[in-house]
């Protein structure tokens, strides 16, 4: 069971973990031991997540979100299977915590009339400078 925050806990039955061989450093150990973990969390079917959190989680997960509504995290940073498993669970909890935060509503701002006037004046001034560049009268 993973405690995300006071309201949300993820049960063990919602998570499946599969251990696979990892590449990278580790010498002969890499070829023998399946230390990398592939954690799969069925987010769309989770009864513990509210719908707005699920929607934000889908956006945050990006490519890690599958078509059937699961989040797949792959961790192969450590040489220990247990440590990779803990890292994957921590990352899942962090991702859900981020999804719990409601984004601030954007307050649209307006350009002040003074700024608009300054911009037009600057354009007129620049246009006047360019208008002075022209053909020279031969006489």
mmCIF file of N, CA and C in Angstrom:
data_model
loop_
_atom_site.group_PDB
_atom_site.id
_atom_site.type_symbol
_atom_site.label_atom_id
_atom_site.label_comp_id
_atom_site.label_asym_id
_atom_site.label_seq_id
_atom_site.Cartn_x
_atom_site.Cartn_y
_atom_site.Cartn_z
ATOM 1 N N UNK A 1 0.848 -1.183 0.000
ATOM 2 C CA UNK A 1 0.000 0.000 0.000
ATOM 3 C C UNK A 1 0.896 1.249 0.000
ATOM 4 N N UNK A 2 0.542 2.214 -0.851
ATOM 5 C CA UNK A 2 1.300 3.457 -0.950
ATOM 6 C C UNK A 2 0.435 4.600 -0.458
ATOM 7 N N UNK A 3 0.925 5.346 0.532
ATOM 8 C CA UNK A 3 0.215 6.528 1.008
ATOM 9 C C UNK A 3 0.703 7.731 0.217
ATOM 10 N N UNK A 4 -0.181 8.293 -0.602
ATOM 11 C CA UNK A 4 0.184 9.452 -1.406
ATOM 12 C C UNK A 4 0.023 10.716 -0.577
ATOM 13 N N UNK A 5 -1.149 10.889 0.001
ATOM 14 C CA UNK A 5 -1.401 11.997 0.932
ATOM 15 C C UNK A 5 -2.475 11.556 1.914
ATOM 16 N N UNK A 6 -3.063 12.488 2.655
ATOM 17 C CA UNK A 6 -4.046 12.118 3.678
ATOM 18 C C UNK A 6 -5.295 11.460 3.095
ATOM 19 N N UNK A 7 -5.699 11.879 1.900
ATOM 20 C CA UNK A 7 -6.942 11.371 1.314
ATOM 21 C C UNK A 7 -6.716 10.170 0.391
ATOM 22 N N UNK A 8 -5.561 10.084 -0.241
ATOM 23 C CA UNK A 8 -5.339 9.075 -1.288
ATOM 24 C C UNK A 8 -4.318 8.033 -0.851
ATOM 25 N N UNK A 9 -4.743 6.776 -0.924
ATOM 26 C CA UNK A 9 -3.834 5.647 -0.735
ATOM 27 C C UNK A 9 -4.039 4.688 -1.894
ATOM 28 N N UNK A 10 -2.970 4.102 -2.355
ATOM 29 C CA UNK A 10 -3.046 3.159 -3.462
ATOM 30 C C UNK A 10 -2.850 1.761 -2.905
ATOM 31 N N UNK A 11 -3.812 0.912 -3.194
ATOM 32 C CA UNK A 11 -3.767 -0.464 -2.690
ATOM 33 C C UNK A 11 -2.804 -1.297 -3.537
ATOM 34 N N UNK A 12 -2.348 -2.408 -2.967
ATOM 35 C CA UNK A 12 -1.395 -3.274 -3.667
ATOM 36 C C UNK A 12 -2.014 -3.942 -4.894
ATOM 37 N N UNK A 13 -3.326 -4.202 -4.857
ATOM 38 C CA UNK A 13 -3.958 -4.884 -6.002
ATOM 39 C C UNK A 13 -4.042 -3.988 -7.240
ATOM 40 N N UNK A 14 -3.876 -2.672 -7.066
ATOM 41 C CA UNK A 14 -3.922 -1.741 -8.204
ATOM 42 C C UNK A 14 -2.588 -1.671 -8.939
ATOM 43 N N UNK A 15 -1.543 -2.236 -8.336
ATOM 44 C CA UNK A 15 -0.194 -2.151 -8.897
ATOM 45 C C UNK A 15 0.294 -3.547 -9.267
ATOM 46 N N UNK A 16 0.867 -3.666 -10.461
ATOM 47 C CA UNK A 16 1.557 -4.909 -10.835
ATOM 48 C C UNK A 16 3.004 -4.544 -11.151
ATOM 49 N N UNK A 17 3.904 -5.386 -10.659
ATOM 50 C CA UNK A 17 5.325 -5.147 -10.881
ATOM 51 C C UNK A 17 5.925 -6.346 -11.606
ATOM 52 N N UNK A 18 6.732 -6.025 -12.589
ATOM 53 C CA UNK A 18 7.395 -7.074 -13.357
ATOM 54 C C UNK A 18 8.878 -6.738 -13.375
ATOM 55 N N UNK A 19 9.697 -7.735 -13.125
ATOM 56 C CA UNK A 19 11.139 -7.498 -13.078
ATOM 57 C C UNK A 19 11.780 -8.040 -14.348
ATOM 58 N N UNK A 20 12.602 -7.195 -14.973
ATOM 59 C CA UNK A 20 13.254 -7.558 -16.230
ATOM 60 C C UNK A 20 14.746 -7.275 -16.108
ATOM 61 N N UNK A 21 15.503 -7.792 -17.063
ATOM 62 C CA UNK A 21 16.944 -7.539 -17.039
ATOM 63 C C UNK A 21 17.222 -6.105 -17.448
ATOM 64 N N UNK A 22 18.161 -5.508 -16.764
ATOM 65 C CA UNK A 22 18.516 -4.111 -17.042
ATOM 66 C C UNK A 22 19.825 -4.060 -17.794
ATOM 67 N N UNK A 23 19.958 -3.055 -18.649
ATOM 68 C CA UNK A 23 21.238 -2.835 -19.314
ATOM 69 C C UNK A 23 22.102 -1.950 -18.454
ATOM 70 N N UNK A 24 23.194 -1.465 -19.014
ATOM 71 C CA UNK A 24 24.025 -0.525 -18.292
ATOM 72 C C UNK A 24 25.052 -1.205 -17.410
ATOM 73 N N UNK A 25 25.644 -0.459 -16.461
ATOM 74 C CA UNK A 25 26.733 -0.992 -15.643
ATOM 75 C C UNK A 25 26.256 -2.070 -14.682
ATOM 76 N N UNK A 26 27.162 -2.946 -14.323
ATOM 77 C CA UNK A 26 26.821 -4.003 -13.373
ATOM 78 C C UNK A 26 27.607 -5.260 -13.643
ATOM 79 N N UNK A 27 28.417 -5.243 -14.692
ATOM 80 C CA UNK A 27 29.268 -6.395 -14.992
ATOM 81 C C UNK A 27 28.462 -7.624 -15.356
ATOM 82 N N UNK A 28 28.927 -8.781 -14.915
ATOM 83 C CA UNK A 28 28.249 -10.045 -15.247
ATOM 84 C C UNK A 28 26.896 -10.132 -14.560
ATOM 85 N N UNK A 29 26.728 -9.388 -13.490
ATOM 86 C CA UNK A 29 25.470 -9.393 -12.743
ATOM 87 C C UNK A 29 24.293 -9.004 -13.640
ATOM 88 N N UNK A 30 24.527 -8.107 -14.619
ATOM 89 C CA UNK A 30 23.461 -7.617 -15.503
ATOM 90 C C UNK A 30 22.851 -8.757 -16.298
ATOM 91 N N UNK A 31 23.695 -9.701 -16.706
ATOM 92 C CA UNK A 31 23.218 -10.794 -17.546
ATOM 93 C C UNK A 31 22.485 -11.880 -16.769
ATOM 94 N N UNK A 32 22.627 -11.885 -15.456
ATOM 95 C CA UNK A 32 22.054 -12.983 -14.659
ATOM 96 C C UNK A 32 20.805 -12.590 -13.887
ATOM 97 N N UNK A 33 20.760 -11.349 -13.403
ATOM 98 C CA UNK A 33 19.720 -10.967 -12.445
ATOM 99 C C UNK A 33 18.767 -9.945 -13.057
ATOM 100 N N UNK A 34 17.474 -10.157 -12.876
ATOM 101 C CA UNK A 34 16.463 -9.209 -13.362
ATOM 102 C C UNK A 34 16.251 -8.145 -12.295
ATOM 103 N N UNK A 35 16.967 -7.018 -12.429
ATOM 104 C CA UNK A 35 16.906 -5.982 -11.397
ATOM 105 C C UNK A 35 16.013 -4.808 -11.786
ATOM 106 N N UNK A 36 15.799 -4.577 -13.078
ATOM 107 C CA UNK A 36 14.958 -3.448 -13.505
ATOM 108 C C UNK A 36 13.504 -3.780 -13.206
ATOM 109 N N UNK A 37 12.749 -2.758 -12.805
ATOM 110 C CA UNK A 37 11.336 -2.975 -12.477
ATOM 111 C C UNK A 37 10.458 -2.192 -13.455
ATOM 112 N N UNK A 38 9.372 -2.834 -13.839
ATOM 113 C CA UNK A 38 8.360 -2.190 -14.674
ATOM 114 C C UNK A 38 7.069 -2.173 -13.857
ATOM 115 N N UNK A 39 6.736 -1.006 -13.338
ATOM 116 C CA UNK A 39 5.562 -0.855 -12.465
ATOM 117 C C UNK A 39 4.381 -0.398 -13.306
ATOM 118 N N UNK A 40 3.240 -1.070 -13.141
ATOM 119 C CA UNK A 40 2.033 -0.737 -13.896
ATOM 120 C C UNK A 40 0.914 -0.424 -12.901
ATOM 121 N N UNK A 41 0.370 0.784 -13.002
ATOM 122 C CA UNK A 41 -0.707 1.237 -12.110
ATOM 123 C C UNK A 41 -1.945 1.518 -12.943
ATOM 124 N N UNK A 42 -3.020 0.818 -12.654
ATOM 125 C CA UNK A 42 -4.282 0.980 -13.387
ATOM 126 C C UNK A 42 -4.982 2.238 -12.876
ATOM 127 N N UNK A 43 -4.565 3.394 -13.390
ATOM 128 C CA UNK A 43 -5.041 4.679 -12.886
ATOM 129 C C UNK A 43 -6.500 4.937 -13.251
ATOM 130 N N UNK A 44 -6.894 4.603 -14.464
ATOM 131 C CA UNK A 44 -8.263 4.900 -14.915
ATOM 132 C C UNK A 44 -9.298 4.118 -14.116
ATOM 133 N N UNK A 45 -8.930 2.934 -13.654
ATOM 134 C CA UNK A 45 -9.889 2.092 -12.911
ATOM 135 C C UNK A 45 -9.754 2.218 -11.406
ATOM 136 N N UNK A 46 -8.850 3.071 -10.952
ATOM 137 C CA UNK A 46 -8.607 3.198 -9.517
ATOM 138 C C UNK A 46 -9.775 3.890 -8.819
ATOM 139 N N UNK A 47 -10.363 3.255 -7.799
ATOM 140 C CA UNK A 47 -11.462 3.897 -7.064
ATOM 141 C C UNK A 47 -10.984 4.973 -6.092
ATOM 142 N N UNK A 48 -9.685 5.002 -5.807
ATOM 143 C CA UNK A 48 -9.143 5.941 -4.823
ATOM 144 C C UNK A 48 -8.817 7.309 -5.398
ATOM 145 N N UNK A 49 -8.795 7.437 -6.737
ATOM 146 C CA UNK A 49 -8.453 8.719 -7.350
ATOM 147 C C UNK A 49 -9.712 9.433 -7.835
ATOM 148 N N UNK A 50 -9.912 10.691 -7.451
ATOM 149 C CA UNK A 50 -11.038 11.470 -7.983
ATOM 150 C C UNK A 50 -10.831 11.752 -9.476
ATOM 151 N N UNK A 51 -11.932 11.991 -10.197
ATOM 152 C CA UNK A 51 -11.855 12.204 -11.647
ATOM 153 C C UNK A 51 -10.964 13.377 -12.059
ATOM 154 N N UNK A 52 -11.034 14.549 -11.377
ATOM 155 C CA UNK A 52 -10.137 15.645 -11.787
ATOM 156 C C UNK A 52 -8.657 15.273 -11.648
ATOM 157 N N UNK A 53 -8.343 14.507 -10.615
ATOM 158 C CA UNK A 53 -6.953 14.080 -10.400
ATOM 159 C C UNK A 53 -6.537 13.130 -11.520
ATOM 160 N N UNK A 54 -7.457 12.242 -11.929
ATOM 161 C CA UNK A 54 -7.160 11.314 -13.031
ATOM 162 C C UNK A 54 -6.869 12.084 -14.314
ATOM 163 N N UNK A 55 -7.650 13.126 -14.574
ATOM 164 C CA UNK A 55 -7.453 13.913 -15.797
ATOM 165 C C UNK A 55 -6.089 14.609 -15.782
ATOM 166 N N UNK A 56 -5.727 15.203 -14.642
ATOM 167 C CA UNK A 56 -4.423 15.867 -14.539
ATOM 168 C C UNK A 56 -3.287 14.857 -14.606
ATOM 169 N N UNK A 57 -3.519 13.682 -14.018
ATOM 170 C CA UNK A 57 -2.508 12.624 -14.024
ATOM 171 C C UNK A 57 -2.248 12.139 -15.445
ATOM 172 N N UNK A 58 -3.303 12.039 -16.240
ATOM 173 C CA UNK A 58 -3.150 11.602 -17.637
ATOM 174 C C UNK A 58 -2.281 12.595 -18.407
ATOM 175 N N UNK A 59 -2.518 13.896 -18.167
ATOM 176 C CA UNK A 59 -1.743 14.934 -18.848
ATOM 177 C C UNK A 59 -0.282 14.917 -18.383
ATOM 178 N N UNK A 60 -0.059 14.730 -17.078
ATOM 179 C CA UNK A 60 1.303 14.711 -16.539
ATOM 180 C C UNK A 60 2.082 13.465 -16.968
ATOM 181 N N UNK A 61 1.397 12.341 -17.071
ATOM 182 C CA UNK A 61 2.069 11.082 -17.388
ATOM 183 C C UNK A 61 2.577 11.060 -18.825
ATOM 184 N N UNK A 62 1.856 11.693 -19.733
ATOM 185 C CA UNK A 62 2.308 11.765 -21.126
ATOM 186 C C UNK A 62 2.393 10.398 -21.774
ATOM 187 N N UNK A 63 3.591 10.051 -22.263
ATOM 188 C CA UNK A 63 3.771 8.787 -22.972
ATOM 189 C C UNK A 63 3.696 7.576 -22.050
ATOM 190 N N UNK A 64 3.805 7.793 -20.759
ATOM 191 C CA UNK A 64 3.738 6.670 -19.813
ATOM 192 C C UNK A 64 2.307 6.187 -19.608
ATOM 193 N N UNK A 65 1.320 6.966 -20.093
ATOM 194 C CA UNK A 65 -0.097 6.599 -19.978
ATOM 195 C C UNK A 65 -0.451 5.716 -21.171
ATOM 196 N N UNK A 66 -0.994 4.516 -20.909
ATOM 197 C CA UNK A 66 -1.330 3.601 -21.998
ATOM 198 C C UNK A 66 -2.766 3.832 -22.460
ATOM 199 N N UNK A 67 -3.124 3.198 -23.577
ATOM 200 C CA UNK A 67 -4.475 3.369 -24.134
ATOM 201 C C UNK A 67 -5.553 2.835 -23.209
ATOM 202 N N UNK A 68 -5.236 1.807 -22.431
ATOM 203 C CA UNK A 68 -6.237 1.242 -21.518
ATOM 204 C C UNK A 68 -6.243 1.920 -20.154
ATOM 205 N N UNK A 69 -5.569 3.067 -20.024
ATOM 206 C CA UNK A 69 -5.657 3.872 -18.806
ATOM 207 C C UNK A 69 -4.735 3.448 -17.686
ATOM 208 N N UNK A 70 -3.583 2.896 -18.018
ATOM 209 C CA UNK A 70 -2.611 2.503 -16.997
ATOM 210 C C UNK A 70 -1.364 3.369 -17.135
ATOM 211 N N UNK A 71 -0.672 3.531 -16.025
ATOM 212 C CA UNK A 71 0.609 4.245 -16.045
ATOM 213 C C UNK A 71 1.709 3.199 -15.917
ATOM 214 N N UNK A 72 2.680 3.244 -16.816
ATOM 215 C CA UNK A 72 3.792 2.297 -16.783
ATOM 216 C C UNK A 72 5.077 3.066 -16.502
ATOM 217 N N UNK A 73 5.722 2.732 -15.391
ATOM 218 C CA UNK A 73 6.995 3.349 -15.014
ATOM 219 C C UNK A 73 8.094 2.286 -15.064
ATOM 220 N N UNK A 74 9.212 2.616 -15.706
ATOM 221 C CA UNK A 74 10.336 1.690 -15.770
ATOM 222 C C UNK A 74 11.528 2.308 -15.045
ATOM 223 N N UNK A 75 12.080 1.556 -14.100
ATOM 224 C CA UNK A 75 13.221 2.053 -13.329
ATOM 225 C C UNK A 75 14.324 0.998 -13.356
ATOM 226 N N UNK A 76 15.515 1.422 -13.782
ATOM 227 C CA UNK A 76 16.653 0.496 -13.799
ATOM 228 C C UNK A 76 17.925 1.229 -13.381
ATOM 229 N N UNK A 77 17.792 2.142 -12.433
ATOM 230 C CA UNK A 77 18.929 2.979 -12.047
ATOM 231 C C UNK A 77 19.885 2.301 -11.071
ATOM 232 N N UNK A 78 19.340 1.504 -10.169
ATOM 233 C CA UNK A 78 20.170 0.879 -9.140
ATOM 234 C C UNK A 78 20.459 -0.579 -9.514
ATOM 235 N N UNK A 79 21.446 -1.161 -8.840
ATOM 236 C CA UNK A 79 21.790 -2.569 -9.103
ATOM 237 C C UNK A 79 20.934 -3.501 -8.268
ATOM 238 N N UNK A 80 20.203 -2.942 -7.311
ATOM 239 C CA UNK A 80 19.379 -3.753 -6.424
ATOM 240 C C UNK A 80 17.923 -3.744 -6.886
ATOM 241 N N UNK A 81 17.319 -4.916 -6.937
ATOM 242 C CA UNK A 81 15.919 -5.031 -7.341
ATOM 243 C C UNK A 81 15.001 -4.312 -6.358
ATOM 244 N N UNK A 82 15.272 -4.471 -5.072
ATOM 245 C CA UNK A 82 14.437 -3.843 -4.040
ATOM 246 C C UNK A 82 14.517 -2.321 -4.119
ATOM 247 N N UNK A 83 15.713 -1.795 -4.374
ATOM 248 C CA UNK A 83 15.876 -0.339 -4.460
ATOM 249 C C UNK A 83 15.144 0.218 -5.687
ATOM 250 N N UNK A 84 15.225 -0.477 -6.824
ATOM 251 C CA UNK A 84 14.507 -0.046 -8.022
ATOM 252 C C UNK A 84 13.000 -0.074 -7.788
ATOM 253 N N UNK A 85 12.540 -1.067 -7.054
ATOM 254 C CA UNK A 85 11.112 -1.186 -6.740
ATOM 255 C C UNK A 85 10.662 0.003 -5.880
ATOM 256 N N UNK A 86 11.470 0.339 -4.882
ATOM 257 C CA UNK A 86 11.147 1.488 -4.025
ATOM 258 C C UNK A 86 11.150 2.794 -4.818
ATOM 259 N N UNK A 87 12.135 2.948 -5.709
ATOM 260 C CA UNK A 87 12.205 4.151 -6.541
ATOM 261 C C UNK A 87 10.971 4.289 -7.428
ATOM 262 N N UNK A 88 10.536 3.188 -8.011
ATOM 263 C CA UNK A 88 9.359 3.221 -8.889
ATOM 264 C C UNK A 88 8.119 3.621 -8.103
ATOM 265 N N UNK A 89 7.974 3.086 -6.905
ATOM 266 C CA UNK A 89 6.813 3.433 -6.070
ATOM 267 C C UNK A 89 6.856 4.900 -5.642
ATOM 268 N N UNK A 90 8.064 5.395 -5.314
ATOM 269 C CA UNK A 90 8.208 6.810 -4.945
ATOM 270 C C UNK A 90 7.844 7.723 -6.105
ATOM 271 N N UNK A 91 8.292 7.354 -7.311
ATOM 272 C CA UNK A 91 7.984 8.166 -8.486
ATOM 273 C C UNK A 91 6.497 8.186 -8.780
ATOM 274 N N UNK A 92 5.842 7.058 -8.609
ATOM 275 C CA UNK A 92 4.392 7.005 -8.822
ATOM 276 C C UNK A 92 3.688 7.914 -7.821
ATOM 277 N N UNK A 93 4.086 7.841 -6.556
ATOM 278 C CA UNK A 93 3.481 8.684 -5.522
ATOM 279 C C UNK A 93 3.716 10.167 -5.816
ATOM 280 N N UNK A 94 4.931 10.523 -6.271
ATOM 281 C CA UNK A 94 5.233 11.924 -6.604
ATOM 282 C C UNK A 94 4.379 12.407 -7.768
ATOM 283 N N UNK A 95 4.201 11.545 -8.766
ATOM 284 C CA UNK A 95 3.389 11.895 -9.928
ATOM 285 C C UNK A 95 1.936 12.155 -9.514
ATOM 286 N N UNK A 96 1.425 11.318 -8.631
ATOM 287 C CA UNK A 96 0.035 11.486 -8.167
ATOM 288 C C UNK A 96 -0.084 12.732 -7.292
ATOM 289 N N UNK A 97 0.943 13.003 -6.468
ATOM 290 C CA UNK A 97 0.925 14.225 -5.646
ATOM 291 C C UNK A 97 0.864 15.472 -6.525
ATOM 292 N N UNK A 98 1.652 15.469 -7.617
ATOM 293 C CA UNK A 98 1.627 16.606 -8.538
ATOM 294 C C UNK A 98 0.252 16.761 -9.168
ATOM 295 N N UNK A 99 -0.386 15.636 -9.476
ATOM 296 C CA UNK A 99 -1.709 15.672 -10.103
ATOM 297 C C UNK A 99 -2.775 16.156 -9.128
ATOM 298 N N UNK A 100 -2.526 16.042 -7.834
ATOM 299 C CA UNK A 100 -3.499 16.491 -6.829
ATOM 300 C C UNK A 100 -3.541 18.014 -6.716
ATOM 301 N N UNK A 101 -2.447 18.675 -7.105
ATOM 302 C CA UNK A 101 -2.393 20.134 -7.005
ATOM 303 C C UNK A 101 -3.228 20.752 -8.116
ATOM 304 N N UNK A 102 -4.184 21.576 -7.718
ATOM 305 C CA UNK A 102 -5.006 22.247 -8.720
ATOM 306 C C UNK A 102 -4.233 23.421 -9.288
ATOM 307 N N UNK A 103 -4.164 23.515 -10.626
ATOM 308 C CA UNK A 103 -3.422 24.640 -11.213
ATOM 309 C C UNK A 103 -4.147 25.954 -10.973
ATOM 310 N N UNK A 104 -3.377 27.038 -10.856
ATOM 311 C CA UNK A 104 -3.979 28.356 -10.644
ATOM 312 C C UNK A 104 -4.688 28.799 -11.905
ATOM 313 N N UNK A 105 -5.820 29.469 -11.718
ATOM 314 C CA UNK A 105 -6.564 29.981 -12.862
ATOM 315 C C UNK A 105 -5.838 31.189 -13.424
ATOM 316 N N UNK A 106 -5.682 31.228 -14.730
ATOM 317 C CA UNK A 106 -4.979 32.332 -15.357
ATOM 318 C C UNK A 106 -5.887 33.550 -15.392
ATOM 319 N N UNK A 107 -5.370 34.678 -14.926
ATOM 320 C CA UNK A 107 -6.131 35.923 -14.942
ATOM 321 C C UNK A 107 -5.667 36.713 -16.158
ATOM 322 N N UNK A 108 -6.545 36.902 -17.145
ATOM 323 C CA UNK A 108 -6.116 37.625 -18.339
ATOM 324 C C UNK A 108 -5.844 39.096 -18.024
ATOM 325 N N UNK A 109 -4.788 39.622 -18.602
ATOM 326 C CA UNK A 109 -4.430 41.016 -18.355
ATOM 327 C C UNK A 109 -4.664 41.829 -19.627
ATOM 328 N N UNK A 110 -4.770 43.129 -19.467
ATOM 329 C CA UNK A 110 -4.984 44.012 -20.615
ATOM 330 C C UNK A 110 -3.799 44.952 -20.760
ATOM 331 N N UNK A 111 -3.538 45.320 -22.013
ATOM 332 C CA UNK A 111 -2.499 46.307 -22.272
ATOM 333 C C UNK A 111 -3.105 47.674 -21.981
ATOM 334 N N UNK A 112 -2.380 48.491 -21.207
ATOM 335 C CA UNK A 112 -2.925 49.797 -20.835
ATOM 336 C C UNK A 112 -2.992 50.707 -22.066
ATOM 337 N N UNK A 113 -3.883 51.687 -22.009
ATOM 338 C CA UNK A 113 -4.047 52.627 -23.109
ATOM 339 C C UNK A 113 -2.759 53.414 -23.352
ATOM 340 N N UNK A 114 -2.049 53.732 -22.269
ATOM 341 C CA UNK A 114 -0.794 54.465 -22.391
ATOM 342 C C UNK A 114 0.238 53.647 -23.183
ATOM 343 N N UNK A 115 0.305 52.350 -22.917
ATOM 344 C CA UNK A 115 1.248 51.487 -23.633
ATOM 345 C C UNK A 115 0.885 51.401 -25.117
ATOM 346 N N UNK A 116 -0.412 51.328 -25.399
ATOM 347 C CA UNK A 116 -0.860 51.299 -26.801
ATOM 348 C C UNK A 116 -0.458 52.599 -27.512
ATOM 349 N N UNK A 117 -0.662 53.727 -26.832
ATOM 350 C CA UNK A 117 -0.323 55.026 -27.415
ATOM 351 C C UNK A 117 1.184 55.123 -27.674
ATOM 352 N N UNK A 118 1.996 54.671 -26.706
ATOM 353 C CA UNK A 118 3.450 54.699 -26.867
ATOM 354 C C UNK A 118 3.895 53.864 -28.058
ATOM 355 N N UNK A 119 3.273 52.689 -28.229
ATOM 356 C CA UNK A 119 3.640 51.813 -29.338
ATOM 357 C C UNK A 119 3.326 52.478 -30.674
ATOM 358 N N UNK A 120 2.141 53.100 -30.794
ATOM 359 C CA UNK A 120 1.757 53.767 -32.043
ATOM 360 C C UNK A 120 2.677 54.951 -32.321
ATOM 361 N N UNK A 121 3.005 55.720 -31.273
ATOM 362 C CA UNK A 121 3.916 56.859 -31.442
ATOM 363 C C UNK A 121 5.288 56.403 -31.945
ATOM 364 N N UNK A 122 5.792 55.313 -31.377
ATOM 365 C CA UNK A 122 7.096 54.786 -31.788
ATOM 366 C C UNK A 122 7.051 54.344 -33.245
ATOM 367 N N UNK A 123 5.935 53.728 -33.651
ATOM 368 C CA UNK A 123 5.792 53.291 -35.048
ATOM 369 C C UNK A 123 5.756 54.497 -35.991
ATOM 370 N N UNK A 124 5.047 55.553 -35.579
ATOM 371 C CA UNK A 124 4.958 56.761 -36.409
ATOM 372 C C UNK A 124 6.333 57.418 -36.550
ATOM 373 N N UNK A 125 7.067 57.474 -35.453
ATOM 374 C CA UNK A 125 8.396 58.074 -35.454
ATOM 375 C C UNK A 125 9.328 57.298 -36.386
ATOM 376 N N UNK A 126 9.269 55.975 -36.290
ATOM 377 C CA UNK A 126 10.114 55.123 -37.129
ATOM 378 C C UNK A 126 9.709 55.264 -38.601
ATOM 379 N N UNK A 127 8.400 55.375 -38.845
ATOM 380 C CA UNK A 127 7.913 55.567 -40.212
ATOM 381 C C UNK A 127 8.389 56.892 -40.791
ATOM 382 N N UNK A 128 8.423 57.932 -39.952
ATOM 383 C CA UNK A 128 8.881 59.249 -40.401
ATOM 384 C C UNK A 128 10.361 59.199 -40.784
ATOM 385 N N UNK A 129 11.168 58.485 -40.004
ATOM 386 C CA UNK A 129 12.588 58.345 -40.300
ATOM 387 C C UNK A 129 12.760 57.648 -41.646
ATOM 388 N N UNK A 130 11.980 56.609 -41.873
ATOM 389 C CA UNK A 130 12.099 55.860 -43.127
ATOM 390 C C UNK A 130 11.578 56.674 -44.310
ATOM 391 N N UNK A 131 10.590 57.531 -44.056
ATOM 392 C CA UNK A 131 10.032 58.344 -45.136
ATOM 393 C C UNK A 131 11.060 59.364 -45.634
ATOM 394 N N UNK A 132 11.961 59.795 -44.732
ATOM 395 C CA UNK A 132 12.992 60.743 -45.126
ATOM 396 C C UNK A 132 14.029 60.112 -46.057
ATOM 397 N N UNK A 133 14.171 58.787 -45.966
ATOM 398 C CA UNK A 133 15.068 58.102 -46.890
ATOM 399 C C UNK A 133 14.346 58.016 -48.238
ATOM 400 N N UNK A 134 14.868 58.567 -49.195
ATOM 401 C CA UNK A 134 14.188 58.500 -50.481
ATOM 402 C C UNK A 134 15.116 58.950 -51.581
ATOM 403 N N UNK A 135 14.555 59.035 -52.738
ATOM 404 C CA UNK A 135 15.362 59.482 -53.869
ATOM 405 C C UNK A 135 15.752 60.943 -53.698
ATOM 406 N N UNK A 136 16.972 61.296 -54.079
ATOM 407 C CA UNK A 136 17.467 62.659 -53.971
ATOM 408 C C UNK A 136 17.085 63.406 -55.242
ATOM 409 N N UNK A 137 16.551 64.610 -55.100
ATOM 410 C CA UNK A 137 16.151 65.411 -56.257
ATOM 411 C C UNK A 137 17.418 65.923 -56.940
ATOM 412 N N UNK A 138 17.566 65.705 -58.246
ATOM 413 C CA UNK A 138 18.815 66.086 -58.908
ATOM 414 C C UNK A 138 19.029 67.595 -58.938
ATOM 415 N N UNK A 139 18.025 68.392 -58.787
ATOM 416 C CA UNK A 139 18.207 69.866 -58.903
ATOM 417 C C UNK A 139 18.521 70.514 -57.606
#
